[in-house]
Amino acid sequence: MTTPNWDGSYTMSRPAAWDIGRPQAAFVRLAEKGLLGGRLLDCGCGTGEQALLVASHGGEVMGIDVSSHAIERARDKASERDLAVRFEVADALRLAELGLMFDTVIDCGVFHIFEDEDRVRYVASLASVLRDGGSCYLMCFSDRQPGSYGPRRVSQEELRAAFRQGWRITSIEADTFELNQSWLGIASAQAWLAVIQRVTQD
């Protein structure tokens, strides 16, 4: 498998398809309901819109991304908006190296980039930083989206299988990713929004 050039995604003349310059509506709703609380990690934060949203609601937030260019932009946004968010370059597959634990984790478009082997590593990585009883809010491309262009489609069954041990899936609901129309000519794509709780192994 070829490793995507994530830095390259943030140095093109136009924003990446997922970089819409505002938080995804699904996470706005979660924030308005007060669900994105405690110490929160935005895993794969890109240019930081979800993390900055949480900070604007008073949350204690850290955002990580493998792209140094994305993190640089996120830091600039935080400074411009006078919001306290810690943004760091880090690998989503090696979150334990942060040496931190969180009450809440959000994943907006990360899970679906991984092939099967790295998917297992990613779920274990999330488990290493989310406290017992903590919640993960995960939005990924859905198998309801027609065609094959773009990220790998994910079924509800795949989500349930990936988070089978050490997790409890509270809900998986149909939602939509808002997109930068300059790429696909469409404003949104089908997604799943999953609410998943970390539970202690018996």
PDB file of N, CA and C in Angstrom, residues 144-182:
ATOM      1  N   ARG A 144     -23.124   3.526   1.879  1.00  0.00           N
ATOM      2  CA  ARG A 144     -24.314   4.040   1.198  1.00  0.00           C
ATOM      3  C   ARG A 144     -23.952   5.032   0.093  1.00  0.00           C
ATOM      4  N   GLN A 145     -22.697   5.506   0.088  1.00  0.00           N
ATOM      5  CA  GLN A 145     -22.251   6.448  -0.920  1.00  0.00           C
ATOM      6  C   GLN A 145     -22.023   5.709  -2.244  1.00  0.00           C
ATOM      7  N   PRO A 146     -22.696   6.102  -3.327  1.00  0.00           N
ATOM      8  CA  PRO A 146     -22.522   5.413  -4.610  1.00  0.00           C
ATOM      9  C   PRO A 146     -21.150   5.678  -5.225  1.00  0.00           C
ATOM     10  N   GLY A 147     -20.772   4.819  -6.168  1.00  0.00           N
ATOM     11  CA  GLY A 147     -19.510   4.987  -6.873  1.00  0.00           C
ATOM     12  C   GLY A 147     -18.343   4.460  -6.076  1.00  0.00           C
ATOM     13  N   SER A 148     -17.129   4.697  -6.591  1.00  0.00           N
ATOM     14  CA  SER A 148     -15.926   4.189  -5.943  1.00  0.00           C
ATOM     15  C   SER A 148     -14.867   5.270  -5.745  1.00  0.00           C
ATOM     16  N   TYR A 149     -15.098   6.465  -6.269  1.00  0.00           N
ATOM     17  CA  TYR A 149     -14.106   7.530  -6.135  1.00  0.00           C
ATOM     18  C   TYR A 149     -14.065   8.025  -4.689  1.00  0.00           C
ATOM     19  N   GLY A 150     -12.866   8.331  -4.214  1.00  0.00           N
ATOM     20  CA  GLY A 150     -12.738   8.839  -2.857  1.00  0.00           C
ATOM     21  C   GLY A 150     -12.350   7.750  -1.874  1.00  0.00           C
ATOM     22  N   PRO A 151     -12.554   7.991  -0.579  1.00  0.00           N
ATOM     23  CA  PRO A 151     -12.121   7.041   0.447  1.00  0.00           C
ATOM     24  C   PRO A 151     -12.867   5.710   0.370  1.00  0.00           C
ATOM     25  N   ARG A 152     -12.277   4.737   1.020  1.00  0.00           N
ATOM     26  CA  ARG A 152     -12.893   3.421   1.152  1.00  0.00           C
ATOM     27  C   ARG A 152     -14.237   3.548   1.861  1.00  0.00           C
ATOM     28  N   ARG A 153     -15.239   2.878   1.342  1.00  0.00           N
ATOM     29  CA  ARG A 153     -16.545   2.862   2.008  1.00  0.00           C
ATOM     30  C   ARG A 153     -16.522   1.896   3.183  1.00  0.00           C
ATOM     31  N   VAL A 154     -17.245   2.247   4.233  1.00  0.00           N
ATOM     32  CA  VAL A 154     -17.277   1.442   5.450  1.00  0.00           C
ATOM     33  C   VAL A 154     -18.718   1.054   5.746  1.00  0.00           C
ATOM     34  N   SER A 155     -18.924  -0.204   6.110  1.00  0.00           N
ATOM     35  CA  SER A 155     -20.256  -0.666   6.488  1.00  0.00           C
ATOM     36  C   SER A 155     -20.415  -0.618   8.001  1.00  0.00           C
ATOM     37  N   GLN A 156     -21.669  -0.636   8.456  1.00  0.00           N
ATOM     38  CA  GLN A 156     -21.916  -0.710   9.899  1.00  0.00           C
ATOM     39  C   GLN A 156     -21.286  -1.970  10.484  1.00  0.00           C
ATOM     40  N   GLU A 157     -21.346  -3.058   9.732  1.00  0.00           N
ATOM     41  CA  GLU A 157     -20.789  -4.323  10.209  1.00  0.00           C
ATOM     42  C   GLU A 157     -19.281  -4.212  10.432  1.00  0.00           C
ATOM     43  N   GLU A 158     -18.591  -3.486   9.541  1.00  0.00           N
ATOM     44  CA  GLU A 158     -17.150  -3.298   9.708  1.00  0.00           C
ATOM     45  C   GLU A 158     -16.838  -2.474  10.952  1.00  0.00           C
ATOM     46  N   LEU A 159     -17.626  -1.458  11.202  1.00  0.00           N
ATOM     47  CA  LEU A 159     -17.434  -0.664  12.411  1.00  0.00           C
ATOM     48  C   LEU A 159     -17.627  -1.521  13.660  1.00  0.00           C
ATOM     49  N   ARG A 160     -18.688  -2.306  13.661  1.00  0.00           N
ATOM     50  CA  ARG A 160     -18.968  -3.148  14.827  1.00  0.00           C
ATOM     51  C   ARG A 160     -17.861  -4.181  15.035  1.00  0.00           C
ATOM     52  N   ALA A 161     -17.329  -4.713  13.960  1.00  0.00           N
ATOM     53  CA  ALA A 161     -16.251  -5.699  14.073  1.00  0.00           C
ATOM     54  C   ALA A 161     -14.965  -5.057  14.587  1.00  0.00           C
ATOM     55  N   ALA A 162     -14.663  -3.861  14.119  1.00  0.00           N
ATOM     56  CA  ALA A 162     -13.426  -3.190  14.512  1.00  0.00           C
ATOM     57  C   ALA A 162     -13.426  -2.811  15.988  1.00  0.00           C
ATOM     58  N   PHE A 163     -14.593  -2.466  16.512  1.00  0.00           N
ATOM     59  CA  PHE A 163     -14.703  -2.028  17.907  1.00  0.00           C
ATOM     60  C   PHE A 163     -15.408  -3.085  18.755  1.00  0.00           C
ATOM     61  N   ARG A 164     -15.117  -4.333  18.484  1.00  0.00           N
ATOM     62  CA  ARG A 164     -15.806  -5.440  19.161  1.00  0.00           C
ATOM     63  C   ARG A 164     -15.298  -5.643  20.585  1.00  0.00           C
ATOM     64  N   GLN A 165     -13.985  -5.583  20.788  1.00  0.00           N
ATOM     65  CA  GLN A 165     -13.404  -5.906  22.092  1.00  0.00           C
ATOM     66  C   GLN A 165     -12.922  -4.644  22.795  1.00  0.00           C
ATOM     67  N   GLY A 166     -13.420  -4.449  24.016  1.00  0.00           N
ATOM     68  CA  GLY A 166     -13.012  -3.299  24.804  1.00  0.00           C
ATOM     69  C   GLY A 166     -13.788  -2.040  24.511  1.00  0.00           C
ATOM     70  N   TRP A 167     -14.849  -2.180  23.737  1.00  0.00           N
ATOM     71  CA  TRP A 167     -15.657  -1.026  23.349  1.00  0.00           C
ATOM     72  C   TRP A 167     -17.136  -1.403  23.392  1.00  0.00           C
ATOM     73  N   ARG A 168     -17.976  -0.386  23.501  1.00  0.00           N
ATOM     74  CA  ARG A 168     -19.421  -0.573  23.381  1.00  0.00           C
ATOM     75  C   ARG A 168     -19.944   0.472  22.396  1.00  0.00           C
ATOM     76  N   ILE A 169     -20.537   0.001  21.305  1.00  0.00           N
ATOM     77  CA  ILE A 169     -21.089   0.932  20.323  1.00  0.00           C
ATOM     78  C   ILE A 169     -22.477   1.363  20.782  1.00  0.00           C
ATOM     79  N   THR A 170     -22.603   2.645  21.068  1.00  0.00           N
ATOM     80  CA  THR A 170     -23.871   3.204  21.531  1.00  0.00           C
ATOM     81  C   THR A 170     -24.831   3.418  20.371  1.00  0.00           C
ATOM     82  N   SER A 171     -24.310   3.935  19.261  1.00  0.00           N
ATOM     83  CA  SER A 171     -25.162   4.180  18.096  1.00  0.00           C
ATOM     84  C   SER A 171     -24.310   4.330  16.844  1.00  0.00           C
ATOM     85  N   ILE A 172     -24.913   3.993  15.708  1.00  0.00           N
ATOM     86  CA  ILE A 172     -24.347   4.296  14.392  1.00  0.00           C
ATOM     87  C   ILE A 172     -25.488   4.868  13.569  1.00  0.00           C
ATOM     88  N   GLU A 173     -25.357   6.127  13.187  1.00  0.00           N
ATOM     89  CA  GLU A 173     -26.435   6.796  12.467  1.00  0.00           C
ATOM     90  C   GLU A 173     -25.947   7.348  11.138  1.00  0.00           C
ATOM     91  N   ALA A 174     -26.832   7.372  10.164  1.00  0.00           N
ATOM     92  CA  ALA A 174     -26.507   7.954   8.864  1.00  0.00           C
ATOM     93  C   ALA A 174     -26.324   9.456   9.013  1.00  0.00           C
ATOM     94  N   ASP A 175     -25.280   9.980   8.371  1.00  0.00           N
ATOM     95  CA  ASP A 175     -25.010  11.416   8.392  1.00  0.00           C
ATOM     96  C   ASP A 175     -24.377  11.779   7.054  1.00  0.00           C
ATOM     97  N   THR A 176     -23.829  12.981   6.962  1.00  0.00           N
ATOM     98  CA  THR A 176     -23.187  13.400   5.716  1.00  0.00           C
ATOM     99  C   THR A 176     -21.893  14.145   6.008  1.00  0.00           C
ATOM    100  N   PHE A 177     -20.894  13.917   5.144  1.00  0.00           N
ATOM    101  CA  PHE A 177     -19.696  14.739   5.114  1.00  0.00           C
ATOM    102  C   PHE A 177     -19.949  15.912   4.190  1.00  0.00           C
ATOM    103  N   GLU A 178     -19.699  17.119   4.679  1.00  0.00           N
ATOM    104  CA  GLU A 178     -19.697  18.270   3.789  1.00  0.00           C
ATOM    105  C   GLU A 178     -18.345  18.306   3.070  1.00  0.00           C
ATOM    106  N   LEU A 179     -18.362  18.632   1.785  1.00  0.00           N
ATOM    107  CA  LEU A 179     -17.159  18.571   0.966  1.00  0.00           C
ATOM    108  C   LEU A 179     -16.866  19.893   0.290  1.00  0.00           C
ATOM    109  N   ASN A 180     -15.602  20.065  -0.068  1.00  0.00           N
ATOM    110  CA  ASN A 180     -15.186  21.180  -0.898  1.00  0.00           C
ATOM    111  C   ASN A 180     -15.576  20.853  -2.341  1.00  0.00           C
ATOM    112  N   GLN A 181     -16.518  21.571  -2.874  1.00  0.00           N
ATOM    113  CA  GLN A 181     -17.088  21.227  -4.179  1.00  0.00           C
ATOM    114  C   GLN A 181     -16.104  21.375  -5.335  1.00  0.00           C
ATOM    115  N   SER A 182     -14.982  22.059  -5.122  1.00  0.00           N
ATOM    116  CA  SER A 182     -14.026  22.229  -6.205  1.00  0.00           C
ATOM    117  C   SER A 182     -13.383  20.911  -6.618  1.00  0.00           C
TER     118      SER A 182
END
